[in-house]
């Protein structure tokens, strides 16, 4: 029997695609029921054939979806996801592994489920969030095969009858691609994470989505009214009239602001008192450069090269890195790309590089410490970066510097590489700017000394907050202490910016703080002229920037520096921004 959903049931998941959707539930939850049973030895051949036919059928289905998707311009860039699924269908661990279990006299669906469970366990042990979530691609292929084997027809999300909000245990990228945007108002799922392909696709399709709700499928049924806020991750089941009206208002405001946002793409990033601020993009994978360009970023302020090293058995060689860097440089034309050398260790673990288990990895052999320890690997990367500096404007940046000796050691290796390139007659930019990330308390305190050594600073607030406040950036139990507006962080930003200005070198921020419009006025007030962020944040930050002045920012900073707690600072900032720009900084509902 259906249990009535209590009015105004609030759930909080992970908002992966912004926007507000209001509608009725269309529950899409037909997970195949798997019958695991043993078979006779005489049935093995027939069972193997049944499994191989299922693999062939899955391939046909994926090819068909690929054809349909390639006709849709906005989805074409995501075709690689379907190619990944086709490759998984050829994977020996999955296919060969299942065949092996069938030969041990297990039926095909039982054998496949067993292998999928083993693969899931392998993925669960990966520390890196991005790689761990690639598990969802294996799940999607496994689910497709199980559907074929059990005769459960493919879920036809592509042709749901009425406009509704899809609620599912999980959605595969292929299913998400087939969604009809005129019918699907939004979707919510039990499973999923921020960097799953389904999340990436939801953003491309512009469909509000919240994932990771754990058990929403068991709480609703067809026709239940729901509100999804894909920006905050809030979902309201069976909203009261009052909640409905409030969200309707928010939805209209959001849509108006989104439309309005496009006009900022091409406008200059300048305050009302004529202070220009360069808004650059952070980049993880070179193929994201098109996405970054769409938002008119002023070059790339942080290219996280560790993503080149992830998910492979050997590190990328000089040629591969050189090509990857040049590809980005060609795309940004005359703009600058700040290439950060490898930053692994801590929460970014690359199993292939055989890092030793450390009791305290965030304070261990991470980032520049690892590079200086593994000098051969570092040398290869520096050669590739220096060579790339002849293809365009490159800056080189070192992560997690904690003292002057480290930057001197880096510069010495750069000099060695330059000599080597000179001898080989290979071109590079001899004046390549060299900079450090300011991420440790010691770097802040000795900023005036570091400023004598380098051409620029870039403040990595994600780590700076972690190390300054002694709060693990990935630990949900202490997340309440991770506060960018802690008085110590404001002072750290000010000290660093003042030291850079006094020494006449450039200073920027490239942590998440830079892309948060709530902080834009503060950062301008502190004296920053450069911010680097997730490219999609650029128009949002620019919109605020164009409506405030540095003078107002300076006044606000003066006031904030007199306050004693994070709470006092954040209340003052929220109040100030709400008064100035009430449409953008609405009061949160929960
Ligand atoms: C930072 O720490 O703020 C930063 C930009 O580097 P990452 O998030 O890659 O550690
Ligand atoms: Mg960092």
Coordinates of C-alpha atoms and ligand atoms in Angstrom, one line a residue:
X1 CA 0.0 0.0 0.0
X2 CA 1.2 3.5 -0.7
X3 CA 2.0 5.5 2.4
X4 CA 1.0 9.1 2.1
X5 CA 4.0 11.4 1.9
X6 CA 4.0 13.9 4.8
X7 CA 3.6 17.5 3.8
X8 CA 6.8 19.6 3.3
X9 CA 9.2 16.6 3.6
X10 CA 12.6 18.2 3.1
X11 CA 15.5 16.0 1.8
X12 CA 19.0 17.2 1.1
X13 CA 21.1 15.5 -1.5
X14 CA 23.9 16.6 -3.8
X15 CA 22.7 19.4 -6.2
X16 CA 24.5 18.6 -9.5
X17 CA 22.7 20.7 -12.0
X18 CA 21.3 24.1 -10.9
X19 CA 17.8 25.4 -11.4
X20 CA 14.4 24.8 -9.7
X21 CA 11.9 22.3 -11.0
X22 CA 8.3 21.9 -9.7
X23 CA 6.1 19.0 -10.9
X24 CA 4.8 15.5 -10.2
X25 CA 6.8 12.4 -9.8
X26 CA 7.3 9.9 -12.5
X27 CA 8.9 6.9 -10.8
X28 CA 11.2 5.0 -13.0
X29 CA 12.4 2.1 -10.9
X30 CA 12.3 -1.2 -12.6
X31 CA 15.6 -2.8 -11.4
X32 CA 15.8 -6.2 -12.9
X33 CA 15.3 -9.0 -10.4
X34 CA 18.2 -11.4 -10.7
X35 CA 17.7 -15.1 -10.3
X36 CA 21.1 -16.6 -9.3
X37 CA 21.1 -20.3 -9.8
X38 CA 23.5 -23.1 -10.6
X39 CA 23.3 -24.9 -14.0
X40 CA 24.2 -28.3 -15.2
X41 CA 27.6 -28.9 -16.9
X42 CA 25.7 -29.7 -20.1
X43 CA 24.0 -26.2 -20.0
X44 CA 27.3 -24.3 -19.9
X45 CA 27.7 -23.8 -23.7
X46 CA 24.1 -22.6 -24.1
X47 CA 24.5 -20.2 -21.2
X48 CA 27.7 -18.8 -22.6
X49 CA 26.0 -18.2 -25.9
X50 CA 23.1 -16.5 -24.1
X51 CA 25.5 -14.2 -22.4
X52 CA 27.5 -13.4 -25.6
X53 CA 24.2 -12.6 -27.4
X54 CA 23.3 -10.3 -24.5
X55 CA 26.7 -8.5 -25.0
X56 CA 26.0 -8.2 -28.7
X57 CA 22.5 -6.9 -28.1
X58 CA 23.9 -4.3 -25.6
X59 CA 26.4 -3.2 -28.2
X60 CA 23.6 -2.7 -30.8
X61 CA 21.6 -0.7 -28.3
X62 CA 24.5 1.6 -27.5
X63 CA 25.3 2.1 -31.2
X64 CA 21.7 3.1 -31.8
X65 CA 21.7 5.6 -29.0
X66 CA 25.1 6.9 -30.3
X67 CA 23.5 7.5 -33.7
X68 CA 20.6 9.4 -32.2
X69 CA 22.8 11.4 -29.9
X70 CA 25.2 12.4 -32.6
X71 CA 22.4 14.2 -34.4
X72 CA 22.0 16.5 -31.3
X73 CA 24.5 19.2 -31.4
X74 CA 24.5 20.0 -27.6
X75 CA 25.2 16.4 -26.7
X76 CA 27.8 15.5 -29.3
X77 CA 30.7 16.4 -27.0
X78 CA 29.5 13.7 -24.7
X79 CA 29.6 10.8 -27.2
X80 CA 32.8 9.6 -25.5
X81 CA 30.6 8.4 -22.6
X82 CA 28.9 5.9 -25.0
X83 CA 32.3 5.0 -26.4
X84 CA 33.4 4.3 -22.8
X85 CA 30.4 2.0 -22.4
X86 CA 31.2 0.2 -25.6
X87 CA 34.8 -0.3 -24.4
X88 CA 33.5 -1.7 -21.1
X89 CA 31.5 -4.2 -23.1
X90 CA 34.9 -5.5 -24.4
X91 CA 36.6 -5.5 -21.0
X92 CA 38.1 -8.8 -20.1
X93 CA 37.5 -8.4 -16.4
X94 CA 33.7 -8.0 -17.1
X95 CA 33.1 -10.2 -20.0
X96 CA 35.9 -12.8 -19.6
X97 CA 35.3 -12.8 -15.8
X98 CA 31.6 -13.5 -16.3
X99 CA 32.3 -16.3 -18.8
X100 CA 34.7 -17.8 -16.3
X101 CA 32.0 -17.9 -13.6
X102 CA 29.5 -19.4 -16.1
X103 CA 32.0 -22.2 -16.8
X104 CA 31.9 -22.8 -13.0
X105 CA 28.2 -23.7 -13.5
X106 CA 26.5 -20.4 -12.6
X107 CA 23.7 -19.0 -14.7
X108 CA 24.6 -15.9 -16.8
X109 CA 22.8 -13.3 -14.7
X110 CA 24.2 -14.8 -11.5
X111 CA 27.7 -14.9 -12.9
X112 CA 27.5 -11.3 -14.1
X113 CA 26.1 -10.1 -10.8
X114 CA 29.0 -11.8 -9.0
X115 CA 31.6 -10.1 -11.3
X116 CA 29.9 -6.7 -11.0
X117 CA 30.0 -7.0 -7.2
X118 CA 33.8 -7.7 -7.4
X119 CA 34.4 -4.8 -9.7
X120 CA 32.3 -2.5 -7.4
X121 CA 34.5 -3.5 -4.4
X122 CA 37.6 -2.6 -6.4
X123 CA 36.3 0.8 -7.3
X124 CA 35.2 1.5 -3.7
X125 CA 38.8 1.2 -2.6
X126 CA 39.9 4.0 -4.9
X127 CA 40.5 7.2 -3.0
X128 CA 40.2 9.6 -5.9
X129 CA 36.6 10.8 -6.1
X130 CA 36.6 11.2 -9.9
X131 CA 37.9 7.7 -10.6
X132 CA 35.7 6.1 -7.9
X133 CA 32.7 7.5 -9.6
X134 CA 33.7 5.9 -12.9
X135 CA 32.2 2.9 -11.2
X136 CA 28.8 4.3 -12.3
X137 CA 29.8 3.6 -15.9
X138 CA 30.5 -0.1 -15.1
X139 CA 27.2 -0.2 -13.2
X140 CA 25.3 1.3 -16.2
X141 CA 26.7 -1.4 -18.6
X142 CA 26.1 -4.1 -16.0
X143 CA 22.5 -3.0 -15.6
X144 CA 22.0 -2.9 -19.4
X145 CA 23.2 -6.5 -19.7
X146 CA 21.1 -7.6 -16.8
X147 CA 18.0 -6.1 -18.3
X148 CA 18.6 -7.9 -21.5
X149 CA 19.3 -11.2 -19.8
X150 CA 16.2 -11.0 -17.5
X151 CA 14.0 -9.7 -20.3
X152 CA 13.1 -6.4 -18.5
X153 CA 12.5 -4.0 -21.3
X154 CA 14.7 -0.9 -21.5
X155 CA 13.3 1.9 -19.4
X156 CA 11.9 4.3 -21.9
X157 CA 12.8 7.6 -20.3
X158 CA 13.0 9.0 -23.8
X159 CA 9.3 8.9 -24.2
X160 CA 7.6 9.5 -20.9
X161 CA 4.1 10.6 -21.6
X162 CA 3.6 13.8 -19.5
X163 CA 5.8 16.5 -18.2
X164 CA 7.2 15.2 -14.9
X165 CA 10.1 14.9 -12.5
X166 CA 11.9 11.6 -12.9
X167 CA 12.7 9.8 -9.7
X168 CA 15.0 6.8 -10.1
X169 CA 17.3 4.6 -8.1
X170 CA 20.1 5.5 -10.5
X171 CA 20.2 6.8 -14.1
X172 CA 22.8 5.8 -16.6
X173 CA 24.4 8.4 -18.8
X174 CA 22.8 6.8 -21.8
X175 CA 19.3 7.2 -20.2
X176 CA 20.1 10.8 -19.3
X177 CA 21.1 11.5 -22.9
X178 CA 17.8 10.2 -24.1
X179 CA 15.7 12.5 -21.9
X180 CA 13.3 14.7 -23.7
X181 CA 13.9 18.2 -22.3
X182 CA 10.3 19.2 -23.1
X183 CA 9.0 16.4 -20.8
X184 CA 11.6 15.9 -18.1
X185 CA 11.4 18.9 -15.8
X186 CA 14.2 17.6 -13.5
X187 CA 15.4 14.4 -11.9
X188 CA 16.4 13.0 -8.5
X189 CA 18.1 9.8 -7.7
X190 CA 19.1 7.6 -4.8
X191 CA 22.6 7.1 -6.1
X192 CA 25.2 9.3 -7.8
X193 CA 27.9 11.8 -7.0
X194 CA 29.0 15.2 -8.1
X195 CA 31.4 14.1 -10.8
X196 CA 29.4 11.2 -12.3
X197 CA 28.8 11.4 -16.0
X198 CA 25.0 11.6 -15.3
X199 CA 25.7 14.8 -13.3
X200 CA 27.8 16.3 -16.1
X201 CA 25.1 15.5 -18.7
X202 CA 22.4 17.0 -16.6
X203 CA 24.3 20.2 -16.6
X204 CA 24.7 20.1 -20.4
X205 CA 21.0 19.4 -20.9
X206 CA 20.2 22.2 -18.4
X207 CA 18.0 19.9 -16.4
X208 CA 17.9 20.6 -12.6
X209 CA 19.0 17.5 -10.8
X210 CA 19.8 16.3 -7.3
X211 CA 21.5 13.0 -6.7
X212 CA 22.7 10.9 -3.8
X213 CA 19.3 11.0 -1.9
X214 CA 19.8 7.4 -0.8
X215 CA 16.2 6.3 -0.5
X216 CA 13.9 8.7 -2.2
X217 CA 12.5 6.0 -4.5
X218 CA 11.0 4.2 -1.5
X219 CA 9.4 7.4 -0.3
X220 CA 7.4 8.5 -3.4
X221 CA 5.1 7.1 -6.1
X222 CA 3.7 8.4 -9.4
X223 CA 2.0 11.7 -9.1
X224 CA 3.4 13.0 -5.8
X225 CA 4.2 16.7 -6.1
X226 CA 7.9 17.6 -5.7
X227 CA 10.2 20.6 -5.8
X228 CA 13.8 20.2 -6.7
X229 CA 16.4 22.8 -6.1
X230 CA 19.4 21.7 -8.1
X231 CA 21.6 24.6 -6.9
X232 CA 21.3 23.7 -3.2
X233 CA 20.5 20.0 -3.3
X234 CA 17.2 20.6 -1.5
X235 CA 14.2 18.5 -2.4
X236 CA 10.7 19.1 -1.0
X237 CA 8.2 16.2 -1.2
X238 CA 4.5 17.1 -1.1
X239 CA 5.0 20.9 -0.6
X240 CA 2.5 23.0 1.3
X241 CA 0.9 25.9 -0.6
X242 CA 3.2 28.3 1.2
X243 CA 6.4 26.4 0.2
X244 CA 5.1 26.0 -3.3
X245 CA 4.5 29.8 -3.6
X246 CA 8.0 30.5 -2.2
X247 CA 9.7 28.2 -4.6
X248 CA 7.7 29.4 -7.6
X249 CA 9.0 32.9 -6.8
X250 CA 12.5 31.6 -6.5
X251 CA 12.2 29.7 -9.8
X252 CA 11.1 32.8 -11.6
X253 CA 13.9 34.8 -10.1
X254 CA 16.4 32.1 -10.9
X255 CA 15.2 31.9 -14.5
X256 CA 15.3 35.6 -14.9
X257 CA 18.8 35.8 -13.4
X258 CA 20.0 32.9 -15.7
X259 CA 18.8 34.6 -18.8
X260 CA 20.3 37.8 -17.6
X261 CA 23.6 36.0 -17.0
X262 CA 24.4 35.5 -20.6
X263 CA 24.8 39.2 -21.2
X264 CA 27.8 39.1 -18.9
X265 CA 29.7 36.7 -21.0
X266 CA 31.2 39.4 -23.2
X267 CA 31.2 42.3 -20.8
X268 CA 34.4 43.4 -19.2
X269 CA 35.0 42.4 -15.5
X270 CA 35.2 45.8 -14.0
X271 CA 33.9 47.4 -10.8
X272 CA 31.8 50.6 -10.7
X273 CA 34.9 52.5 -9.7
X274 CA 36.8 51.1 -12.7
X275 CA 38.9 48.4 -11.2
X276 CA 39.6 45.6 -13.6
X277 CA 39.8 42.1 -12.3
X278 CA 41.0 39.2 -14.5
X279 CA 38.6 36.3 -14.2
X280 CA 40.4 33.1 -15.2
X281 CA 39.3 29.5 -15.4
X282 CA 40.5 26.5 -13.5
X283 CA 41.0 23.4 -15.7
X284 CA 41.2 19.8 -14.9
X285 CA 41.1 18.0 -18.2
X286 CA 42.3 19.6 -21.5
X287 CA 39.0 18.6 -23.2
X288 CA 37.2 21.0 -20.8
X289 CA 38.8 24.0 -22.5
X290 CA 35.7 24.5 -24.8
X291 CA 33.5 24.7 -21.8
X292 CA 35.9 27.3 -20.3
X293 CA 36.0 29.3 -23.4
X294 CA 32.2 29.5 -23.6
X295 CA 32.3 31.6 -20.4
X296 CA 34.9 34.0 -21.9
X297 CA 37.6 33.2 -19.2
X298 CA 40.7 35.4 -19.2
X299 CA 43.0 32.5 -19.8
X300 CA 43.6 29.6 -17.4
X301 CA 44.7 30.5 -13.9
X302 CA 45.1 26.9 -12.7
X303 CA 45.7 23.9 -14.8
X304 CA 45.7 20.9 -12.4
X305 CA 48.1 18.6 -14.2
X306 CA 47.6 15.6 -11.9
X307 CA 44.5 14.6 -13.9
X308 CA 46.9 13.6 -16.7
X309 CA 48.4 11.1 -14.3
X310 CA 45.2 9.6 -13.0
X311 CA 43.7 6.2 -14.0
X312 CA 46.6 4.8 -15.9
X313 CA 49.4 2.4 -15.3
X314 CA 52.4 4.6 -16.2
X315 CA 52.9 8.3 -15.8
X316 CA 52.5 10.4 -19.1
X317 CA 55.8 10.8 -20.8
X318 CA 57.3 14.2 -21.9
X319 CA 55.8 14.0 -25.4
X320 CA 52.3 13.3 -24.2
X321 CA 52.4 16.1 -21.6
X322 CA 53.9 18.5 -24.1
X323 CA 51.1 17.8 -26.6
X324 CA 48.4 18.2 -23.9
X325 CA 49.8 21.6 -22.8
X326 CA 50.2 22.8 -26.4
X327 CA 46.7 21.8 -27.2
X328 CA 45.3 24.0 -24.4
X329 CA 47.6 26.9 -25.4
X330 CA 46.4 26.7 -29.0
X331 CA 42.8 26.9 -27.8
X332 CA 43.4 29.9 -25.5
X333 CA 45.3 31.7 -28.3
X334 CA 47.0 34.8 -26.8
X335 CA 45.8 34.2 -23.2
X336 CA 48.0 32.8 -20.5
X337 CA 47.9 29.3 -19.1
X338 CA 49.2 28.8 -15.6
X339 CA 50.4 25.2 -15.4
X340 CA 50.7 23.8 -11.9
X341 CA 53.1 21.0 -11.5
X342 CA 51.9 17.6 -10.2
X343 CA 50.0 17.9 -6.9
X344 CA 49.4 14.4 -5.7
X345 CA 49.3 12.9 -2.2
X346 CA 46.8 14.1 0.4
X347 CA 43.3 13.5 -1.0
X348 CA 44.6 13.1 -4.5
X349 CA 46.0 9.6 -4.6
X350 CA 47.4 8.0 -7.7
X351 CA 47.7 4.3 -7.0
X352 CA 50.0 3.8 -10.0
X353 CA 52.7 6.0 -8.6
X354 CA 53.1 3.6 -5.6
X355 CA 53.0 6.3 -2.9
X356 CA 53.6 4.7 0.4
X357 CA 50.8 4.6 2.9
X358 CA 51.2 7.5 5.2
X359 CA 49.6 8.1 8.6
X360 CA 49.0 11.7 7.8
X361 CA 49.0 12.1 4.0
X362 CA 47.8 15.7 3.9
X363 CA 51.0 16.6 5.7
X364 CA 53.1 14.0 4.1
X365 CA 54.9 13.5 0.8
X366 CA 52.4 15.6 -1.1
X367 CA 52.6 18.1 -4.0
X368 CA 56.0 19.8 -4.4
X369 CA 57.5 17.5 -1.7
X370 CA 56.7 14.5 -3.9
X371 CA 58.1 16.2 -7.0
X372 CA 61.3 17.1 -5.3
X373 CA 61.6 13.5 -4.0
X374 CA 60.8 11.9 -7.4
X375 CA 63.2 14.2 -9.3
X376 CA 63.1 12.2 -12.5
X377 CA 59.4 12.5 -12.9
X378 CA 59.6 16.2 -12.0
X379 CA 62.3 16.7 -14.6
X380 CA 60.1 15.2 -17.3
X381 CA 57.2 17.4 -16.4
X382 CA 59.4 20.6 -16.3
X383 CA 60.8 19.7 -19.7
X384 CA 57.4 19.3 -21.1
X385 CA 56.2 22.6 -19.6
X386 CA 59.2 24.6 -20.8
X387 CA 58.9 23.2 -24.3
X388 CA 55.3 24.1 -24.3
X389 CA 56.2 27.7 -23.4
X390 CA 57.3 28.1 -27.0
X391 CA 53.7 27.4 -28.2
X392 CA 52.0 30.2 -26.2
X393 CA 52.0 32.1 -22.9
X394 CA 52.8 29.8 -20.0
X395 CA 53.3 30.5 -16.4
X396 CA 54.6 27.7 -14.2
X397 CA 53.3 27.3 -10.6
X398 CA 54.4 25.1 -7.7
X399 CA 51.9 23.7 -5.2
X400 CA 52.1 23.5 -1.4
X401 CA 55.3 25.5 -0.9
X402 CA 56.2 25.8 2.8
X403 CA 59.6 27.5 2.7
X404 CA 62.1 29.4 0.5
X405 CA 64.4 26.4 0.2
X406 CA 61.7 24.5 -1.8
X407 CA 61.2 27.2 -4.3
X408 CA 65.0 27.6 -4.7
X409 CA 65.3 23.9 -5.3
X410 CA 62.6 24.1 -8.0
X411 CA 64.3 27.0 -9.7
X412 CA 67.6 25.1 -9.7
X413 CA 66.0 22.2 -11.5
X414 CA 64.3 24.6 -14.0
X415 CA 67.8 26.0 -14.7
X416 CA 69.2 22.5 -15.3
X417 CA 66.3 21.8 -17.7
X418 CA 66.9 25.0 -19.5
X419 CA 70.6 24.2 -20.0
X420 CA 69.6 20.8 -21.3
X421 CA 67.2 22.3 -23.8
X422 CA 69.8 24.9 -24.8
X423 CA 72.2 22.1 -25.6
X424 CA 69.6 20.3 -27.6
X425 CA 68.6 23.4 -29.4
X426 CA 65.0 23.2 -28.3
X427 CA 63.0 26.4 -28.0
X428 CA 61.4 27.7 -24.8
X429 CA 60.4 31.0 -23.2
X430 CA 63.5 32.0 -21.1
X431 CA 61.4 34.5 -19.2
X432 CA 58.7 32.1 -18.2
X433 CA 57.0 33.5 -15.0
X434 CA 57.5 31.3 -12.0
X435 CA 55.1 31.3 -9.1
X436 CA 54.0 29.6 -6.0
X437 CA 50.8 28.6 -4.5
X438 CA 50.2 30.0 -1.1
X439 CA 48.5 27.1 0.8
X440 CA 50.4 26.7 4.1
X441 CA 50.5 28.9 7.1
X442 CA 54.3 29.2 6.8
X443 CA 54.0 30.5 3.3
X444 CA 51.6 33.2 4.5
X445 CA 53.9 34.3 7.3
X446 CA 57.0 34.4 5.1
X447 CA 55.1 35.8 2.1
X448 CA 57.5 38.9 1.9
X449 CA 60.5 36.5 1.7
X450 CA 58.8 34.3 -0.9
X451 CA 57.9 37.3 -2.9
X452 CA 61.6 38.0 -3.4
X453 CA 61.9 34.7 -5.2
X454 CA 59.0 34.5 -7.6
X455 CA 57.0 36.4 -10.2
X456 CA 53.6 35.7 -8.7
X457 CA 51.5 34.2 -5.9
X458 CA 48.3 32.2 -6.3
X459 CA 46.4 31.5 -3.1
X460 CA 45.0 28.0 -2.9
X461 CA 42.2 28.7 -0.4
X462 CA 41.0 25.0 -0.4
X463 CA 44.2 23.9 1.2
X464 CA 45.0 27.2 3.0
X465 CA 41.8 26.8 5.0
X466 CA 42.5 23.2 5.7
X467 CA 46.1 23.9 7.0
X468 CA 45.3 27.2 8.7
X469 CA 42.3 26.0 10.6
X470 CA 43.6 22.4 11.0
X471 CA 40.4 21.1 9.4
X472 CA 40.6 18.1 6.9
X473 CA 39.0 19.5 3.8
X474 CA 37.3 16.1 3.0
X475 CA 36.1 15.1 6.5
X476 CA 32.4 15.7 6.9
X477 CA 32.6 15.5 10.7
X478 CA 34.7 18.7 10.9
X479 CA 33.1 20.4 7.9
X480 CA 31.3 22.9 10.2
X481 CA 34.8 24.3 11.1
X482 CA 35.9 24.7 7.4
X483 CA 35.1 28.3 7.1
X484 CA 36.5 30.7 4.4
X485 CA 35.2 33.6 6.5
X486 CA 37.1 32.7 9.7
X487 CA 38.9 35.9 10.9
X488 CA 42.2 34.0 10.5
X489 CA 41.6 33.4 6.8
X490 CA 40.6 37.0 6.2
X491 CA 43.9 38.0 7.8
X492 CA 45.9 35.4 5.8
X493 CA 44.4 36.7 2.6
X494 CA 45.2 40.3 3.5
X495 CA 48.8 39.5 4.6
X496 CA 49.5 37.6 1.4
X497 CA 47.9 40.2 -0.9
X498 CA 49.7 43.1 0.9
X499 CA 53.1 41.3 0.7
X500 CA 52.7 40.7 -3.1
X501 CA 51.6 44.3 -3.7
X502 CA 54.5 45.6 -1.6
X503 CA 56.9 43.5 -3.7
X504 CA 55.2 44.5 -7.0
X505 CA 54.4 40.9 -8.0
X506 CA 51.0 39.5 -9.2
X507 CA 48.7 37.8 -6.7
X508 CA 45.5 35.8 -7.4
X509 CA 43.2 33.3 -5.7
X510 CA 42.5 30.0 -7.4
X511 CA 40.7 28.1 -4.6
X512 CA 36.9 27.7 -4.6
X513 CA 36.6 31.0 -2.7
X514 CA 37.4 32.9 -5.9
X515 CA 34.2 31.5 -7.6
X516 CA 31.8 32.3 -4.9
X517 CA 29.9 35.5 -5.7
X518 CA 29.1 36.1 -2.0
X519 CA 32.9 36.8 -1.5
X520 CA 33.5 38.9 -4.6
X521 CA 33.2 42.3 -2.8
X522 CA 35.5 41.2 0.0
X523 CA 38.1 39.9 -2.4
X524 CA 38.0 43.1 -4.4
X525 CA 38.2 45.1 -1.1
X526 CA 41.3 43.1 -0.1
X527 CA 43.0 44.3 -3.3
X528 CA 42.9 41.2 -5.6
X529 CA 43.1 41.9 -9.4
X530 CA 43.0 38.3 -10.5
X531 CA 40.7 35.4 -9.6
X532 CA 40.7 31.9 -11.0
X533 CA 37.7 29.7 -10.7
X534 CA 35.4 27.0 -12.2
X535 CA 34.6 28.6 -15.6
X536 CA 30.9 28.4 -15.1
X537 CA 31.3 30.8 -12.1
X538 CA 32.9 33.5 -14.2
X539 CA 29.7 35.2 -15.3
X540 CA 28.2 34.9 -11.8
X541 CA 31.2 36.6 -10.2
X542 CA 31.4 39.2 -13.0
X543 CA 27.7 40.1 -12.5
X544 CA 28.4 41.0 -8.8
X545 CA 31.7 42.6 -9.6
X546 CA 30.1 45.0 -12.1
X547 CA 27.6 46.2 -9.5
X548 CA 30.1 46.9 -6.6
X549 CA 33.1 49.2 -6.1
X550 CA 36.5 48.6 -4.6
X551 CA 35.9 51.5 -2.2
X552 CA 32.8 49.7 -0.8
X553 CA 34.9 46.5 -0.6
X554 CA 37.6 48.3 1.4
X555 CA 35.0 49.7 3.8
X556 CA 33.5 46.3 4.3
X557 CA 36.9 44.7 5.0
X558 CA 37.7 47.4 7.6
X559 CA 34.4 46.4 9.4
X560 CA 35.0 42.7 9.0
X561 CA 38.5 42.9 10.5
X562 CA 37.0 44.1 13.7
X563 CA 34.9 41.0 14.2
X564 CA 35.9 38.0 16.3
X565 CA 34.1 34.9 15.0
X566 CA 33.3 33.3 11.6
X567 CA 29.6 33.6 12.4
X568 CA 29.8 37.3 13.0
X569 CA 31.8 37.7 9.7
X570 CA 29.5 35.6 7.6
X571 CA 26.3 37.3 9.0
X572 CA 27.8 40.7 8.2
X573 CA 28.8 39.6 4.7
X574 CA 25.4 38.0 3.9
X575 CA 23.6 41.0 5.3
X576 CA 25.7 43.4 3.2
X577 CA 25.3 41.4 0.0
X578 CA 21.6 40.9 0.5
X579 CA 21.1 44.6 1.0
X580 CA 23.1 45.4 -2.1
X581 CA 21.8 42.7 -4.4
X582 CA 18.7 41.2 -2.9
X583 CA 17.7 39.2 -6.0
X584 CA 21.0 37.4 -6.2
X585 CA 21.5 36.7 -2.5
X586 CA 18.1 35.4 -1.4
X587 CA 17.5 34.2 2.2
X588 CA 18.1 30.4 2.4
X589 CA 14.9 28.4 3.2
X590 CA 16.5 25.7 5.4
Ligands
LIG1 C1 43.6 24.9 -3.4 O1 44.1 24.2 -2.6 O2 42.8 25.9 -3.2 C2 43.8 24.6 -4.9 C3 43.4 25.4 -5.8 O3 44.4 23.4 -5.1 P1 43.7 22.0 -5.1 O4 42.2 22.2 -4.8 O5 43.9 21.3 -6.4 O6 44.4 21.3 -3.9
LIG2 MG1 45.7 22.9 -3.1

